[in-house]
Short mmCIF file of C-alpha atoms and ligand atoms in Angstrom, two decimals:
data_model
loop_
_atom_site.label_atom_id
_atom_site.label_comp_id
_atom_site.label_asym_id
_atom_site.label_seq_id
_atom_site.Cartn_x
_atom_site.Cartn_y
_atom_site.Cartn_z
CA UNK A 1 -11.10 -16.77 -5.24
CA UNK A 2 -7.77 -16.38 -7.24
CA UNK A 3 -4.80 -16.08 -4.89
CA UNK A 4 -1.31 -16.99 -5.92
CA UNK A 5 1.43 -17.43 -3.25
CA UNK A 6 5.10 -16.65 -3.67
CA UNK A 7 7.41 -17.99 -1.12
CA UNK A 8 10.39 -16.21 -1.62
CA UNK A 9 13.39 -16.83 0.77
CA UNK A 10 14.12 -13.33 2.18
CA UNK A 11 13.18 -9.95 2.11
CA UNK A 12 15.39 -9.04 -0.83
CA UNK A 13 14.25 -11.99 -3.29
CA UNK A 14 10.42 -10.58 -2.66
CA UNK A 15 11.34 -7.75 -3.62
CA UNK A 16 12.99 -8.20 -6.81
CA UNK A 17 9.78 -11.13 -7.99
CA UNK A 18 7.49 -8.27 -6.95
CA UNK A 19 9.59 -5.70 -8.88
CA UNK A 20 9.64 -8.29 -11.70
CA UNK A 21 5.71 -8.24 -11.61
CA UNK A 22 5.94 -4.30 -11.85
CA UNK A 23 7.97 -4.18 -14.90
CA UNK A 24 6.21 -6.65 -16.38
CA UNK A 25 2.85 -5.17 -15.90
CA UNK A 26 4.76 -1.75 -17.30
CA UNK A 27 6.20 -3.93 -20.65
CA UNK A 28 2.49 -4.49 -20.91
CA UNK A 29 0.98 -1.16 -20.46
CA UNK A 30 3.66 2.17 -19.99
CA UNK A 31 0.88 3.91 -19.45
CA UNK A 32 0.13 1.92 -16.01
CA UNK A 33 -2.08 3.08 -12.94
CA UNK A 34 0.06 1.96 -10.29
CA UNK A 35 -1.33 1.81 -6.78
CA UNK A 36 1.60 2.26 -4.33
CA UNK A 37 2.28 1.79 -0.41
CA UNK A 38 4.49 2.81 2.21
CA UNK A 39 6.10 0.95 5.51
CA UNK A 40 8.88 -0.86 5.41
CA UNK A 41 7.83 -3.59 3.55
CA UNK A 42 7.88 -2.00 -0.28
CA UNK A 43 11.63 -0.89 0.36
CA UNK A 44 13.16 -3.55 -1.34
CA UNK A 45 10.70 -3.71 -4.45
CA UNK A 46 11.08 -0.09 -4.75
CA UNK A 47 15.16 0.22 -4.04
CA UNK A 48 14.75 -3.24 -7.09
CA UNK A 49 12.84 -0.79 -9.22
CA UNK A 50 15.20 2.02 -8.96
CA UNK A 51 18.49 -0.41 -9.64
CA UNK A 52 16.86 -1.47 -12.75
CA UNK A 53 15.62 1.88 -13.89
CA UNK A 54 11.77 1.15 -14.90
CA UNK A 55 10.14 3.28 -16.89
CA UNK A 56 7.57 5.05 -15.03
CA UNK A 57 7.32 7.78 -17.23
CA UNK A 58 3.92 7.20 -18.27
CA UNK A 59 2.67 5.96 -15.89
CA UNK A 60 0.62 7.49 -13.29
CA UNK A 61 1.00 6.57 -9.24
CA UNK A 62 -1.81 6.72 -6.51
CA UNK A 63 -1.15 6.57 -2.98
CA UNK A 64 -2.97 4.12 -0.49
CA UNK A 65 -2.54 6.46 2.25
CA UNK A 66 -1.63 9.83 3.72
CA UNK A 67 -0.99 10.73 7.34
CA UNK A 68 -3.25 13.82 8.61
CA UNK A 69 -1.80 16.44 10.78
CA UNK A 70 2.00 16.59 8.63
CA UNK A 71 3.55 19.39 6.77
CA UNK A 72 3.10 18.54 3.11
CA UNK A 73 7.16 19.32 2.86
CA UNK A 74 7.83 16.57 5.94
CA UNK A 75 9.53 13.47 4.35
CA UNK A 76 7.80 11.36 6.30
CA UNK A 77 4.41 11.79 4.20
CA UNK A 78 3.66 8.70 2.65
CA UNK A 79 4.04 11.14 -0.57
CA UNK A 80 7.51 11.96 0.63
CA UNK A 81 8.52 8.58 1.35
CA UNK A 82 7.56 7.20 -2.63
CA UNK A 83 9.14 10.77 -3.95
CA UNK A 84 12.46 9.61 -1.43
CA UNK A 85 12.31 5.63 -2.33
CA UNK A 86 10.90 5.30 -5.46
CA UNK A 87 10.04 8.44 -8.09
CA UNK A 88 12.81 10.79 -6.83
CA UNK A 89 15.60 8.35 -7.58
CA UNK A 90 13.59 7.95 -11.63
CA UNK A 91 13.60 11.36 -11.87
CA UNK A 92 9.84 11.07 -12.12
CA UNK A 93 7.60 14.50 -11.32
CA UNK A 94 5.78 14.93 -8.47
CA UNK A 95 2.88 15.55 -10.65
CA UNK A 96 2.49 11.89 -11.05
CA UNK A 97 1.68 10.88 -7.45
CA UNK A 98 -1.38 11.13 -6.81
CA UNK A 99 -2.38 11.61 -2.93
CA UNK A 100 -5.92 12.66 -1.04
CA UNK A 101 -5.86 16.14 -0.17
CA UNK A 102 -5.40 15.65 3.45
CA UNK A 103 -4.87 19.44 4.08
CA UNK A 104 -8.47 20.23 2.54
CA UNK A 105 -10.87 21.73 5.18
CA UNK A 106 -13.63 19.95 3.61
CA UNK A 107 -11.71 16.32 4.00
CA UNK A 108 -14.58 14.51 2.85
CA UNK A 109 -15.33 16.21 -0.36
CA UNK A 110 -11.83 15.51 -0.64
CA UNK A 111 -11.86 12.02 -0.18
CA UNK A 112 -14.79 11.74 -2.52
CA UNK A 113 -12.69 13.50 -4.91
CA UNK A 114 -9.88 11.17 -4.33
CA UNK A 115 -12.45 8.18 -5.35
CA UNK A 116 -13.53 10.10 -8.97
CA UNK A 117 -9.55 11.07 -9.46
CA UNK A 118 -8.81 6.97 -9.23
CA UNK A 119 -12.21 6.44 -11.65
CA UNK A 120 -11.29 9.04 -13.94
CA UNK A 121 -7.76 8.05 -14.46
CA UNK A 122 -9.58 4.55 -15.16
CA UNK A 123 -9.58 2.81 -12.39
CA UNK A 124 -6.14 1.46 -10.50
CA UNK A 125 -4.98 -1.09 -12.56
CA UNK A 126 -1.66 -2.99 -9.91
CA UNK A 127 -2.41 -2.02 -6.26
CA UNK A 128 0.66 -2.97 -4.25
CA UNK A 129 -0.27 -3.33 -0.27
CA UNK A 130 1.45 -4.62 2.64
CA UNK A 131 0.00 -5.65 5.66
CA UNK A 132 -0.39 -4.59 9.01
CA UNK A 133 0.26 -6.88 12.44
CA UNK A 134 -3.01 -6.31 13.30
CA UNK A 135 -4.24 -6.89 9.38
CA UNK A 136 -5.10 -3.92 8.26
CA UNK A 137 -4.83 -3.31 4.64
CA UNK A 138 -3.65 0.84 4.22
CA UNK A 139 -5.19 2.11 6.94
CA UNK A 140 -7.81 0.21 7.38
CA UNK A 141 -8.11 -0.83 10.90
CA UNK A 142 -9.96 -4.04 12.11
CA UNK A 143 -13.72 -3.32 12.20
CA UNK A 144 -13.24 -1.30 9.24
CA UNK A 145 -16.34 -2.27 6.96
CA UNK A 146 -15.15 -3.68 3.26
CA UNK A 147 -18.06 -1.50 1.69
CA UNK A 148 -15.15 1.60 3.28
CA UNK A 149 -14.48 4.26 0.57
CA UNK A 150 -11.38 6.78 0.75
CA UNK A 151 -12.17 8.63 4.09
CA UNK A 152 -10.60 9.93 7.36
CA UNK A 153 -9.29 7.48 9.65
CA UNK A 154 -7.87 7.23 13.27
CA UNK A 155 -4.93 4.67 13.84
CA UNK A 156 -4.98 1.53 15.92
CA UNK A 157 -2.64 2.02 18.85
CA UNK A 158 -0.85 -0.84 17.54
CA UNK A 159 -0.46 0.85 14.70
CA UNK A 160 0.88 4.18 16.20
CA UNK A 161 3.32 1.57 17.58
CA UNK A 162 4.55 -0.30 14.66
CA UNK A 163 5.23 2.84 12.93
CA UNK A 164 6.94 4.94 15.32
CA UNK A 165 9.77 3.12 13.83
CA UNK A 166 9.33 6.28 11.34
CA UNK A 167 9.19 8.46 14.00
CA UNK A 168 11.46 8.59 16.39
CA UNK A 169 8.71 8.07 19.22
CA UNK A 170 4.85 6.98 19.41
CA UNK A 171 3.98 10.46 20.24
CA UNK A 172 5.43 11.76 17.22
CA UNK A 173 3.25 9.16 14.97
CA UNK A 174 -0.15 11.25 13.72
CA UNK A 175 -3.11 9.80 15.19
CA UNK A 176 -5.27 10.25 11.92
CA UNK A 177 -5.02 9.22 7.78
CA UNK A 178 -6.74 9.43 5.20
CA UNK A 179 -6.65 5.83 3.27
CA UNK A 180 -8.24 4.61 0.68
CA UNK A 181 -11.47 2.26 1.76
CA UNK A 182 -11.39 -1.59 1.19
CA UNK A 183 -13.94 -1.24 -1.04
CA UNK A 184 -11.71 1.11 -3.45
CA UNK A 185 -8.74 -1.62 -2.74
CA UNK A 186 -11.02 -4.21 -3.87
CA UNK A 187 -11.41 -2.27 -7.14
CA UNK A 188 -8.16 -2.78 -8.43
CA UNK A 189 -7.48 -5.27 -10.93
CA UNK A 190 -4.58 -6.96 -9.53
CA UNK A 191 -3.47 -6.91 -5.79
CA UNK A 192 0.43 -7.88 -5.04
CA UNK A 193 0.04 -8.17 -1.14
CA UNK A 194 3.98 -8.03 0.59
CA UNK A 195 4.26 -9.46 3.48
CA UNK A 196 8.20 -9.80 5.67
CA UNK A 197 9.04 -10.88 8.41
CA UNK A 198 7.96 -13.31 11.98
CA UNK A 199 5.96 -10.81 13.18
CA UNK A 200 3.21 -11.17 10.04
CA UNK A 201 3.42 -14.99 9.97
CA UNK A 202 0.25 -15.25 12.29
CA UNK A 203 -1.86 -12.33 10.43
CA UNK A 204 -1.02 -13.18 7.14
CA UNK A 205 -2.51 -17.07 7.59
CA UNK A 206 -5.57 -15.75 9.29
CA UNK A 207 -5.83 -13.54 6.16
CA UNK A 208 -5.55 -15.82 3.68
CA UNK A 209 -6.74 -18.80 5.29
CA UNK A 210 -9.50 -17.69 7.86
CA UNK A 211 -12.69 -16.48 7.63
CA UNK A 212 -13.40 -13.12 5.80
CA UNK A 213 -14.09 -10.47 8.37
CA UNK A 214 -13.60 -7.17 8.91
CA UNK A 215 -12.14 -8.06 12.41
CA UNK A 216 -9.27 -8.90 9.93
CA UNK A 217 -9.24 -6.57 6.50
CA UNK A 218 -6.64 -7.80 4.62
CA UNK A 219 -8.87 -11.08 4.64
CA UNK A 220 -10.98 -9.25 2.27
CA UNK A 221 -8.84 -10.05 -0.41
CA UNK A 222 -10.00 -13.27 0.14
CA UNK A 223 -13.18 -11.75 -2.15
CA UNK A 224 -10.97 -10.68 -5.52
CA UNK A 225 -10.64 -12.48 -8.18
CA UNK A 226 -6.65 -11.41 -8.77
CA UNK A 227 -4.48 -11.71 -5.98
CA UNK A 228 -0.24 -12.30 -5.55
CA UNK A 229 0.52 -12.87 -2.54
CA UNK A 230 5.48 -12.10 -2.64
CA UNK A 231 6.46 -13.58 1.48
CA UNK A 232 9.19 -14.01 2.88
CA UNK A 233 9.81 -17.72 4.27
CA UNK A 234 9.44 -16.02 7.51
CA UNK A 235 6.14 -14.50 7.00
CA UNK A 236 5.03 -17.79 5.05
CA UNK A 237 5.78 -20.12 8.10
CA UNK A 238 1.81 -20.23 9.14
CA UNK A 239 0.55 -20.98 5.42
C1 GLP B 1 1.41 0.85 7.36
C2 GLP B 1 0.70 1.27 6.06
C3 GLP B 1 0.37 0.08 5.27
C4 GLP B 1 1.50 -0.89 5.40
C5 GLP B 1 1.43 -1.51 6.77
C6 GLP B 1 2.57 -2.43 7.10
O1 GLP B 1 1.08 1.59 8.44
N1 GLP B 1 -0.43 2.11 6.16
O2 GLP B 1 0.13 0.45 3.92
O3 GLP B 1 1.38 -1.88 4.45
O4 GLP B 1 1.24 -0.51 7.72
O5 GLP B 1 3.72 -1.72 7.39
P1 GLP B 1 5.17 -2.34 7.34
O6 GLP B 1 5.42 -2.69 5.92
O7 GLP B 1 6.07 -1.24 7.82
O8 GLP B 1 5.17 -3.53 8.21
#
């Protein structure tokens, strides 16, 4: 196990090392597969990203997630919220984010289809992820097995919660998504886990320092052998 911890001392200074990781990974290969999540966590690495104009021109984005149940146009897809934070602001095509088709009537042909997209475009190469309160990695919710492909999932109520933030209310918040399995996170070469804030302190130490178990999913990164951890000196107070 291969995990490197960054304090940094607030939200903003995470952002800009993870950023830095980002553009360094693009000054290595333009051509980057570039696993990318939503929340509120990524802001400032992607509002770094935009200030600094990276070149993300050739390189091609997958999501983590997608909510179920939205209109494709509705901002708050996790699609819209990259195109609104991070690719809009580049000037980068639509055409480069790659999401499930959550709209498909056959959702898990789709989600199997999501898998060969990631294989075919050779595998995600940075996955960024941030982590839930109740540790789930995307959407993977605790129980979630860490064999889990891309497939259709319904969110923790605590979950629904944290996110209605988004919203405007809990009842607004889609009950289903489509994320990518912890099994397909696990794939990735390199995982840069973000983590901000009081309210992740507890989670992120039983992640990182507990036992592996899908009661707790982000502690499956616990089993690759490239992890960077970028918290905040708030969410690094239990380490
Ligand atoms: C969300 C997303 C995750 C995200 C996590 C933490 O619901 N599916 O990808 O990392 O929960 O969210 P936040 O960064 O808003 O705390």
């Amino acid at each position: 196990m291969t995990i490197e911890i960054h304090v940094a001392p607030d939200a903003g200074a995470a952002g800009r090392l993870a950023a830095e990781i980002i553009r360094d990974a693009l000054r290595k290969d333009p051509g980057l597969v570039l696993g990318v999540a939503t929340g509120g966590t990524p802001r400032c690495t992607y509002e770094e990203l935009v200030r600094s104009a990276v070149d993300l021109s050739s390189a091609t984005l997958f999501l983590l997630d997608e909510y179920v149940g939205l209109d494709g146009a509705d901002p708050r897809t996790c699609r819209g919220t990259i195109r609104a934070q991070l690719t809009g602001p580049l000037g980068i095509d639509d055409e480069r984010i790659n999401a499930p088709d959550v709209d498909a009537v056959d959702l898990s042909a789709a989600c199997a289809r999501y898998e060969a997209d990631i294989d075919d475009a050779g595998g995600i190469a940075l996955q960024l992820l941030g982590i839930g309160r109740n540790g789930h990695i995307g959407f993977n919710e605790p129980g979630s097995s860490f064999e889990s492909l891309t497939r259709l999932v319904q969110l923790a109520d605590t979950t629904i919660s944290d996110n209605s933030r988004f919203f405007g209310s809990p009842a607004d918040v889609p009950t289903h998504a489509v994320t990518q399995g912890i099994a397909t996170v696990l794939r990735a070469g390199h995982l840069l886990l973000l983590a901000n804030g009081a309210s992740k302190a507890e989670v992120l130490s039983a992640a990182l320092t507990g036992p592996t178990t899908p009661d707790v999913p982000a502690s499956a990164l616990q089993l690759h052998g490239h992890v960077t951890v970028i918290a905040d000196a708030e969410a690094a107070a239990r380490l």
